[in-house]
XYZ file of C-alpha atoms in Angstrom:
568
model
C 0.000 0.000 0.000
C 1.148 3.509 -1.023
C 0.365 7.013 -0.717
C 1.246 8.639 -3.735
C 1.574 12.552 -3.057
C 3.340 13.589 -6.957
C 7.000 14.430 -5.173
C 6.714 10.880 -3.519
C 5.873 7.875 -2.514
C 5.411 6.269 0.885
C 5.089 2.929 1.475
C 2.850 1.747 4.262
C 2.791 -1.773 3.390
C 5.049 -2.724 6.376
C 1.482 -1.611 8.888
C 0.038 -4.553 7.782
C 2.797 -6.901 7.807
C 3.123 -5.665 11.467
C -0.757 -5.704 12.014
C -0.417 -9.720 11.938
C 2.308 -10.057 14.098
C 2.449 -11.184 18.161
C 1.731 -8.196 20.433
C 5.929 -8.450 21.883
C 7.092 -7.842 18.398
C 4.845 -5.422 17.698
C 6.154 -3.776 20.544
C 9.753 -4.414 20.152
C 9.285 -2.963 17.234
C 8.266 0.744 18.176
C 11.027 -0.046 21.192
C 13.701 -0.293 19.058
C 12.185 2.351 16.325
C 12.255 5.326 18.692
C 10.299 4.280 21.578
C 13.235 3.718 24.077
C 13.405 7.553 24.111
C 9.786 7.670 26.410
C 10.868 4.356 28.043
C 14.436 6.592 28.998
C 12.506 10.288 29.936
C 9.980 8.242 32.100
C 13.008 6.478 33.700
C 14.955 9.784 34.166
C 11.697 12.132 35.417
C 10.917 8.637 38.053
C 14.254 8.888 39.490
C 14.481 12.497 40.030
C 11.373 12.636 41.753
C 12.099 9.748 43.855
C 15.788 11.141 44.683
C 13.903 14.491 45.187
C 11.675 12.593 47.502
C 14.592 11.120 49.707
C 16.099 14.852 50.345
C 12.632 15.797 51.475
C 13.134 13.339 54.287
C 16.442 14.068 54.609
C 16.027 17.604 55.108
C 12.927 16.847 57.315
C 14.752 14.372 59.249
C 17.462 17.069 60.396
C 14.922 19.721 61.926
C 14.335 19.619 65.263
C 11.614 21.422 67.334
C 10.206 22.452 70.358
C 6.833 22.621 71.785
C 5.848 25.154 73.855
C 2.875 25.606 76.607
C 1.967 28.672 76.666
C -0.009 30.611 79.533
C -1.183 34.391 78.970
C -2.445 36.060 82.175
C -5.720 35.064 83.776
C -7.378 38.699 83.516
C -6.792 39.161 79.533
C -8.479 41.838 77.813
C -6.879 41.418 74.782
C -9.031 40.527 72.088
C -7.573 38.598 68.869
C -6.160 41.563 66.980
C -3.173 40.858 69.758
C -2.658 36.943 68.245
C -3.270 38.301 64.959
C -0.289 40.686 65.088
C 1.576 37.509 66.323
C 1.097 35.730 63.146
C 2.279 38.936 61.056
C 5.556 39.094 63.053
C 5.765 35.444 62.426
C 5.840 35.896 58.956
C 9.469 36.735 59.836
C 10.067 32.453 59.710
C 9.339 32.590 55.442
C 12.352 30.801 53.656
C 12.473 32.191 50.517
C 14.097 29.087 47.740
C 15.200 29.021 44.386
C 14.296 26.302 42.516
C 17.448 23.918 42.912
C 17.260 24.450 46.841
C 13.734 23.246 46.316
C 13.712 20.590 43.561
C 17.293 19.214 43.757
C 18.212 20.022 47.479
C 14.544 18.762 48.698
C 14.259 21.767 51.081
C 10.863 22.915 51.836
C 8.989 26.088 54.077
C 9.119 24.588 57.814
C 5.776 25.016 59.524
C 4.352 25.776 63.037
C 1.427 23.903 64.892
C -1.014 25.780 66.780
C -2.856 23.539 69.323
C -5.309 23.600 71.629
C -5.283 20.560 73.955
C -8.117 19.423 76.978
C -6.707 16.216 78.305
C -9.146 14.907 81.351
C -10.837 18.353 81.062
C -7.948 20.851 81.279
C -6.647 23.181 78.649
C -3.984 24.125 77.477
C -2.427 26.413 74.490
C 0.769 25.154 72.941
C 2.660 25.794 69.962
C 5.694 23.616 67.964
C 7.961 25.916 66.469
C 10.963 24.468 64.249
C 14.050 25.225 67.268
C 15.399 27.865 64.856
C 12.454 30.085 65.091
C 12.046 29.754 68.616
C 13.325 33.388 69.463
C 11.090 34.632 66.973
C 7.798 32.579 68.524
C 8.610 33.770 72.076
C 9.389 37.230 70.699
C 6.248 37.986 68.964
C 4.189 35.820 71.946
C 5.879 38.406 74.488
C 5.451 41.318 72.329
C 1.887 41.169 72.688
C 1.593 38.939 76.372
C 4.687 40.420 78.702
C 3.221 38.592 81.553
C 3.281 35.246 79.850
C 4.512 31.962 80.835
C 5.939 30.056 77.811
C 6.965 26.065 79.362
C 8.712 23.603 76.882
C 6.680 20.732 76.948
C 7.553 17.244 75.693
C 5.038 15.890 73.043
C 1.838 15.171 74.541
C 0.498 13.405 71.521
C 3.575 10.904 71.690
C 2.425 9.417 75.057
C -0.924 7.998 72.728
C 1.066 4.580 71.525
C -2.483 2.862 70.861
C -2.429 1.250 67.567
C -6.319 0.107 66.330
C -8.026 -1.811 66.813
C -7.612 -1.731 70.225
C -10.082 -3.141 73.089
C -9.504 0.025 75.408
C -9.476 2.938 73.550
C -11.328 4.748 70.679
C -10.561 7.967 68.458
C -12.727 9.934 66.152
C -10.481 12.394 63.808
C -10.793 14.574 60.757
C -9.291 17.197 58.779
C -10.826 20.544 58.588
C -11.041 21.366 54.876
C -12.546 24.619 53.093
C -16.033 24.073 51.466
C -14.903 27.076 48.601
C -12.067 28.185 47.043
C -9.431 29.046 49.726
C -9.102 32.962 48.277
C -12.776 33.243 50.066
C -12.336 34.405 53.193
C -14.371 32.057 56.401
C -16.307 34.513 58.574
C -13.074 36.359 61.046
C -13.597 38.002 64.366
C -13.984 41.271 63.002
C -17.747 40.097 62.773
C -18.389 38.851 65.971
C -18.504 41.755 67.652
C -21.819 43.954 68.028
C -21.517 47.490 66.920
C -24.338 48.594 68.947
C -22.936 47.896 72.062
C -19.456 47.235 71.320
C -19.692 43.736 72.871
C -17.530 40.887 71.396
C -18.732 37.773 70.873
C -15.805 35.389 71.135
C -16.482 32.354 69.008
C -13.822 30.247 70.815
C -16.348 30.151 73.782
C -18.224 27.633 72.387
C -14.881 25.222 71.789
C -13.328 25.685 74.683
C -16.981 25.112 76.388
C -17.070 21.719 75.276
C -13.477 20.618 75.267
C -13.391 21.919 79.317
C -16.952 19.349 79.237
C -14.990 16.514 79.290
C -13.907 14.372 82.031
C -10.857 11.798 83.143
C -9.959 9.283 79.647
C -10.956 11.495 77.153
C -9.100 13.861 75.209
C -9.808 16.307 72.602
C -6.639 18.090 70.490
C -7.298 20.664 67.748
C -4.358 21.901 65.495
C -4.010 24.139 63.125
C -0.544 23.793 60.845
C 0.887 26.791 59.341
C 3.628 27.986 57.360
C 4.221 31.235 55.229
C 3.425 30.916 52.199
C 5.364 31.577 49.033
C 4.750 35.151 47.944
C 2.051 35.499 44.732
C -0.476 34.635 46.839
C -2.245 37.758 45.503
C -2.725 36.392 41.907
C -5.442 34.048 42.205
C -7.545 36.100 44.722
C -6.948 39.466 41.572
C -8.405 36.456 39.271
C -11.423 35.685 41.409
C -11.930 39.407 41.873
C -12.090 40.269 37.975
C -14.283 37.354 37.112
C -16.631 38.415 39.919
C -16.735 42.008 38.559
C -16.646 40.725 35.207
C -13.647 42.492 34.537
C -11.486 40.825 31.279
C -8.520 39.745 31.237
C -5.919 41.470 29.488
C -3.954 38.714 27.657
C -0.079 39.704 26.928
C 0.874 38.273 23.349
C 4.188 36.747 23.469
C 7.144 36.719 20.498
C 5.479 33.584 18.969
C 2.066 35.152 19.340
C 3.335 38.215 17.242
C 4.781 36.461 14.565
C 2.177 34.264 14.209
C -0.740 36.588 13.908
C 1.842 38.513 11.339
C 0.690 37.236 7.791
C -3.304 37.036 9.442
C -2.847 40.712 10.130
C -1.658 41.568 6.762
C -4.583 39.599 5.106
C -6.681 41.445 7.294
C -5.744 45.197 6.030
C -5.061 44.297 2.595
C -8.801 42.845 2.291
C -9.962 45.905 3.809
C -8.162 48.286 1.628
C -9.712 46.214 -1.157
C -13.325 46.046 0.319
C -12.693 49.888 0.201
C -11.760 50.536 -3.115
C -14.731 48.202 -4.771
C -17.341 51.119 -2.786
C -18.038 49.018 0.036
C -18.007 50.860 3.602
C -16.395 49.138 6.751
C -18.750 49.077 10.062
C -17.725 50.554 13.391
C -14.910 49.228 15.372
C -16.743 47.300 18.292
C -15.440 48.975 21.464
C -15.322 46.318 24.736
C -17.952 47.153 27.083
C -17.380 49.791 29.426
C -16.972 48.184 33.216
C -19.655 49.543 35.775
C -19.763 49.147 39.322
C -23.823 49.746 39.389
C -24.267 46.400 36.726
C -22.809 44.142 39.631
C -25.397 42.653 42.766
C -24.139 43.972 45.993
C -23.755 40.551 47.019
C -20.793 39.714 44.336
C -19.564 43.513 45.429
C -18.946 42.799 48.960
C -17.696 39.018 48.005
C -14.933 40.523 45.985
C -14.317 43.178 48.502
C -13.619 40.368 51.521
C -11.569 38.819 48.750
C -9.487 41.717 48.122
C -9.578 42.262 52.570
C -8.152 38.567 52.544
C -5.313 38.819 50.000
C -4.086 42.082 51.439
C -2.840 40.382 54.285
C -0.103 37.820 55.931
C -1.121 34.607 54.169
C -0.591 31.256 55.198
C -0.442 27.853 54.215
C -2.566 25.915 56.929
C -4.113 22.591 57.551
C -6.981 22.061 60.654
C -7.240 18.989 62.327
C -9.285 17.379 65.192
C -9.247 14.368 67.003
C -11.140 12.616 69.629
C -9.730 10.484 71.704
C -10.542 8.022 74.730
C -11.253 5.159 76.637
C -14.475 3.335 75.267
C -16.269 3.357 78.443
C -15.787 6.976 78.880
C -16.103 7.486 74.956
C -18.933 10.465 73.830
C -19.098 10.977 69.938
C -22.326 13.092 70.849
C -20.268 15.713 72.578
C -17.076 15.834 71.386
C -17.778 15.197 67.876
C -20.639 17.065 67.463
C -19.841 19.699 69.714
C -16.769 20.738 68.366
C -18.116 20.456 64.734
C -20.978 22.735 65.921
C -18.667 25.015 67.067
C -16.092 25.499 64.159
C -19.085 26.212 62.460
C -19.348 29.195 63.995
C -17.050 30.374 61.453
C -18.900 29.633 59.049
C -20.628 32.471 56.028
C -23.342 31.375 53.080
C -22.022 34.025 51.534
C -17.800 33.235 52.155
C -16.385 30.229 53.020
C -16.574 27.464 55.975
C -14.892 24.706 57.325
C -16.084 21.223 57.164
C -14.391 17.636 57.920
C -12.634 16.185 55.110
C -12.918 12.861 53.533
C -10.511 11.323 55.891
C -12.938 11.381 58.691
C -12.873 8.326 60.498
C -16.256 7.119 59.349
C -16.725 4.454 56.648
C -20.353 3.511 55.986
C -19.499 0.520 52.909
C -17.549 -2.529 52.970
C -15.117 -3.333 55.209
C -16.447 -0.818 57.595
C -14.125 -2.015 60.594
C -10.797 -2.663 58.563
C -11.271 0.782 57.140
C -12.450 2.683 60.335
C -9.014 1.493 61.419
C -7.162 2.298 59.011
C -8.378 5.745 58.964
C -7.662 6.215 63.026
C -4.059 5.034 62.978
C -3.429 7.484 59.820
C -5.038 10.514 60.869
C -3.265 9.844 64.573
C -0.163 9.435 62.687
C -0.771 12.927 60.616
C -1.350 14.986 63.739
C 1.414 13.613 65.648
C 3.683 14.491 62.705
C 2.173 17.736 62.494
C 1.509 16.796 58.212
C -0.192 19.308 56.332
C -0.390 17.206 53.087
C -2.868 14.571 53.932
C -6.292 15.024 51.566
C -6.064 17.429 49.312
C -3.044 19.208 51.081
C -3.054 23.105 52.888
C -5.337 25.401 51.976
C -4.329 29.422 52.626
C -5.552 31.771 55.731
C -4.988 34.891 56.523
C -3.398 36.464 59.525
C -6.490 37.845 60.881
C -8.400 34.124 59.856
C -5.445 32.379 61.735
C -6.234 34.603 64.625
C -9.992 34.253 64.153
C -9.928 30.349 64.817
C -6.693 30.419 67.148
C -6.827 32.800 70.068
C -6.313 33.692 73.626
C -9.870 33.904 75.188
C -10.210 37.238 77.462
C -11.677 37.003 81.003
C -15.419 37.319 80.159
C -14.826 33.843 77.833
C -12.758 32.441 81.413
C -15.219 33.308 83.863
C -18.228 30.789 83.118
C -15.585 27.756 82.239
C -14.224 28.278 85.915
C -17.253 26.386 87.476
C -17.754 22.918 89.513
C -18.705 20.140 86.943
C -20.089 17.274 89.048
C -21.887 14.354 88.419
C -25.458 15.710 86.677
C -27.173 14.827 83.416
C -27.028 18.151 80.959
C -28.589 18.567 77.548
C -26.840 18.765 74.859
C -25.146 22.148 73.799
C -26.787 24.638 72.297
C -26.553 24.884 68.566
C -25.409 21.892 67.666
C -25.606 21.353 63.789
C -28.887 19.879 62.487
C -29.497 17.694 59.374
C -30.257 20.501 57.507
C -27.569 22.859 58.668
C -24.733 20.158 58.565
C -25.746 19.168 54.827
C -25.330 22.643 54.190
C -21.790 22.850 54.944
C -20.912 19.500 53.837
C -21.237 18.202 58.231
C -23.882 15.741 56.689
C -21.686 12.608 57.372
C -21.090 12.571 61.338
C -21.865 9.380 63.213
C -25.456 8.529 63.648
C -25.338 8.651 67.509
C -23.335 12.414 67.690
C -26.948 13.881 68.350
C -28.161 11.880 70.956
C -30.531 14.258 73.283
C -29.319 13.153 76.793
C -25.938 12.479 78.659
C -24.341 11.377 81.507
C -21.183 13.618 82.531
C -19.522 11.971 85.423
C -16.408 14.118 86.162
C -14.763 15.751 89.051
C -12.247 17.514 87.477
C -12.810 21.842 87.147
C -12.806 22.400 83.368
C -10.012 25.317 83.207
C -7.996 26.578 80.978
C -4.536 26.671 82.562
C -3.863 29.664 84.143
C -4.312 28.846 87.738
C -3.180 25.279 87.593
C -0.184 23.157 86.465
C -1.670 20.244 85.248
C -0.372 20.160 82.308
C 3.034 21.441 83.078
C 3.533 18.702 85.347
C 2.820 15.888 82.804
C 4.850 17.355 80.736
C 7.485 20.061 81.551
C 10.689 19.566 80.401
C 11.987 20.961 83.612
C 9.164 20.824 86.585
C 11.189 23.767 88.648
C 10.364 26.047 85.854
C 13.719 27.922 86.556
C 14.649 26.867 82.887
C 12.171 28.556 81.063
C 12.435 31.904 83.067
C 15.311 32.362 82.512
C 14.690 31.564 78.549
C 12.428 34.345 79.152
C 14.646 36.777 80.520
C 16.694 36.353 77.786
C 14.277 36.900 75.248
C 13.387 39.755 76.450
C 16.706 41.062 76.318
C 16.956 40.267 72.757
C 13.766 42.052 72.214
C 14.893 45.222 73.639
C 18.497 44.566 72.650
C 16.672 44.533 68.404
C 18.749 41.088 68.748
C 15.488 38.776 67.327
C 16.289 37.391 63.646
C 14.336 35.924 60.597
C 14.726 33.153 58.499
C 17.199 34.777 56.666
C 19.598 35.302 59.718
C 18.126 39.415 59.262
C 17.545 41.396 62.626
C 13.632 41.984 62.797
C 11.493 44.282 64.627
C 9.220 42.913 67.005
C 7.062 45.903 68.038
C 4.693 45.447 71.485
C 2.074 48.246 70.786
C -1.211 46.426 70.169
C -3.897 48.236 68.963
C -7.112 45.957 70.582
C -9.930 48.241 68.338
C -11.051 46.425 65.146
C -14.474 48.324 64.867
C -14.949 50.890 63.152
C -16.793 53.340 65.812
C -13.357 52.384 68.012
C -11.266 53.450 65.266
C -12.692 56.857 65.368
C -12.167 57.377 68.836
C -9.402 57.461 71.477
C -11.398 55.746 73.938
C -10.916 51.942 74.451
C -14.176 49.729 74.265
C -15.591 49.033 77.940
C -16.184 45.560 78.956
C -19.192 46.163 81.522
C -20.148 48.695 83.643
C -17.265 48.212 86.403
C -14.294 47.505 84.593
C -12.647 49.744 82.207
C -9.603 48.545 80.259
C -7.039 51.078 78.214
C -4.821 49.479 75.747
C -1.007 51.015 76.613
C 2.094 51.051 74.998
C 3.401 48.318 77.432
C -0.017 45.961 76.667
C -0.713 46.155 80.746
C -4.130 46.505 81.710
C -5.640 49.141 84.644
C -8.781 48.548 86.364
C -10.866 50.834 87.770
C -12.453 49.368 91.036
C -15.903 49.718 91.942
C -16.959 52.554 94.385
C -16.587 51.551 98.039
C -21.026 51.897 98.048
C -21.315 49.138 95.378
C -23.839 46.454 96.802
C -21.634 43.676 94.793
C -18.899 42.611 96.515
C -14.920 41.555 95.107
C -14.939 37.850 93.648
C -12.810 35.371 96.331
C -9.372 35.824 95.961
C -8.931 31.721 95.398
C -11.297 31.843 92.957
C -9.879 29.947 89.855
C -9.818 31.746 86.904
C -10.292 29.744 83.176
């Protein structure tokens, strides 16, 4: 068979002398005929990425890092604006790579954890910092907190060896994962707080409410990863903007482009000029429609104005994570599970964005329901003790002021109703727990059957706290129980602050200021006056972030809280 095409001939005969041959020498064929070239690239591109895979663990295998306890002062008015400025001064830890340090080297952005921890019904605020960074941690922590206690811990998570299936102990875990695009901002403190009346409405309360609910063999963790992110974060939150606004893109035609589109151009005028000179007339030049503010719903308007709020900001590459874990007899899906799904909902916007668990939630519904409920425990238990922010679909980007939103210190009004005696009663479940309809909404439409079940026993006789008054954690866990250690790690530090002596990731002195500025609202910003908290206490935010109360007149019928009284 031939293809004759005048200039020549090809021959195609030897297709079907091929077409009747065994499969192998129809392939040994193309081998031999050119096809060891893909056989070779797919070799070569294999073994780079698996070399490039060994660095990565080489490289991770050589950082070391600390965790830190940390303890801000009982009577904090601070609201999250403070933590917020701690994640822009920790922006400081970015490692800017080229791409042989990254691809060749296996070197890769190191990452903090952000934990909150109840174990038997005590909190406790920690933070793992890469050792490198720890100045800069304890710098920006101080900055905003001079009166707190920062205690190197040793891993908590590490003294969990269970392995499942196991006859003693369960463990309920997921990811938190964003239902939209992660350039959509998730509802941030700035809205929780009543411009009325000035109040703030700290959605932590509801968290820390039901982690302090829980009583000896349980345990509930929440982490949140995070690690600067590479800069040109802006680009794809500009994108989403314009195609919100309906604002084209302006496409850039390169050097091929050009010469391309040459010879069409050409064509172009020369038929014109003779469509011209034969009496016909040309129409007018369509002009692109003019953009307008007034042709786009206010809706889409203030959607790509939290966009553009988002993307002007610190951003972050982050990964949420909770788990649930206990001894079976002692084991409550209905409160932990729902509870603390019900309240990271809080940050939730039909509008913006949410959180909701991701697909390695330890739930399986088809076959092999056991083997794979398993499976699923030891991996996710695995993930948070490595602090791994690429299981799923890998981190998704926050803000500063988001990071601050879902990680903060709570101030005394969130401590004072946390402080009280839990004993043994039978409570209803807490208050705005996701329904059917509100959990299918969000994508919460797959929690366990039993996580709303009306009625439970809590048999405890711990005090729920957070842990400012006690050292329960601490003495688990401190790396040195005197505590001398980690005040004088303190004093230091805050020598180095004042000395300008804190560095970056690039070895670069920073500046770690300490004035917080505590008013987010609006009316606040327009005034000199810090907000009041009630009618007998009135805090001023000062230079040096300490706090003055103004005591009640001596004719007050209230009197002065007990001095033992335990603070949360």
């Amino acid at each position: 068979m031939f293809i004759d095409l005048g200039f020549v001939q090809i021959d195609l005969s030897w297709i079907d002398n091929l077409g009747g041959q065994p499969f192998y020498v129809i392939m040994w064929h193309f081998f031999v005929n050119g096809g060891w070239i893909l056989f070779v690239v797919a070799f070569i591109w294999g073994a780079w990425k698996n070399y490039v895979f060994l660095q990565v663990r080489k490289f991770a295998g050589k950082q070391k890092y600390v965790l830190l306890a940390i303890d801000v002062p009982k009577n904090n008015y601070q609201t999250p604006k403070a933590v917020e400025n701690i994640f822009t001064a920790l922006a400081g830890a970015d490692m800017p790579m080229a791409w042989f340090e990254k691809n060749i080297k296996g070197e890769f952005q190191l990452e903090f954890s952000f934990e909150i921890v109840s174990i038997d019904g005590y909190l406790q605020f920690l933070v793992r910092t890469p050792s490198q960074f720890r100045d800069l941690v304890e710098a920006a922590i101080y900055s905003q907190y001079p009166e707190a206690e920062l205690t190197e811990v040793e891993d908590y998570a590490e003294a969990v060896d269970t392995t499942f299936p196991d006859d003693e102990y369960n463990l309920w875990g997921a990811d938190l994962v964003l239902v939209k695009d992660d350039c959509i901002p998730i509802k941030t403190y700035r809205e929780f707080e009543d411009m009325s009346s000035k109040e703030f409405k700290d959605p932590m309360a509801a968290l820390l409410e039901i982690m302090g609910k829980i009583g000896k063999g349980e345990q509930i963790w929440f982490q949140m990863i995070a690690a600067p992110a590479d800069i040109g974060w802006q680009k794809s939150g500009e994108k989403a903007i314009k195609k919100i606004l309906q604002i084209p893109e302006k496409t850039k035609m390169t050097t091929v482009d050009k010469i391309l589109n040459a010879p069409l151009d050409v064509l172009s005028r020369v038929g014109d000029e003779v469509f011209k000179a034969t009496g016909g007339e040309l129409g007018p030049e369509e002009k692109p429609a003019e953009f307008s503010m007034l042709k786009i719903p206010p809706h889409e308007q203030a959607l790509a104005e939290a966009i553009g709020h988002k993307i002007d900001k610190i951003m972050y590459d982050c990964k949420g994570r909770i788990i649930y874990y206990g001894k079976k007899e002692v084991f409550r899906k209905g409160l932990a599970v729902s509870g603390t799904i019900g309240a990271i909902k809080q940050f939730t916007s039909t509008e913006l964005n949410a959180f909701k668990p991701g697909n390695n939630k330890t739930q399986s519904r088809i076959w092999a329901v056991d083997y794979r409920n398993d499976r699923k425990k030891n991996k996710i238990l695995t993930a948070y003790k490595d602090r791994n922010a690429w299981t799923g679909k890998g981190p998704y980007m926050l803000n500063s002021e988001e990071l601050a939103t879902v990680f903060h210190f709570p101030d005394i009004e969130v401590q004072a109703p946390l402080v009280k005696k839990v004993e043994a009663r039978k409570s209803m479940a807490p208050v705005g727990l996701p329904t059917d309809q509100d959990a299918a909404d969000v994508g919460f439409d797959d929690l366990e059957e039993d996580a709303s079940s009306p009625e439970m026993d809590v048999e405890s006789d711990v005090t729920p706290a957070i842990d400012y008054d006690n050292d329960y954690f601490e003495e688990r866990f401190a790396i040195d129980k005197t505590g001398e250690s980690d005040k004088k790690r303190k004093e230091e530090v805050l020598q180095k602050i004042k000395a300008g002596d804190i560095k970056n990731a690039s070895n670069e002195k920073v500046e770690i200021k300490s004035e917080v500025d505590d008013k987010f609202s609006i009316e606040d910003n327009e005034t000199d006056e810090a907000p009041v908290l009630d009618e007998k206490t009135e805090t001023k935010t000062l230079p040096t972030l300490k706090v003055k109360q103004e005591k009640e007149s001596s004719d007050s019928d209230e009197e002065d809280s007990p001095s033992n009284l335990p603070f949360v």
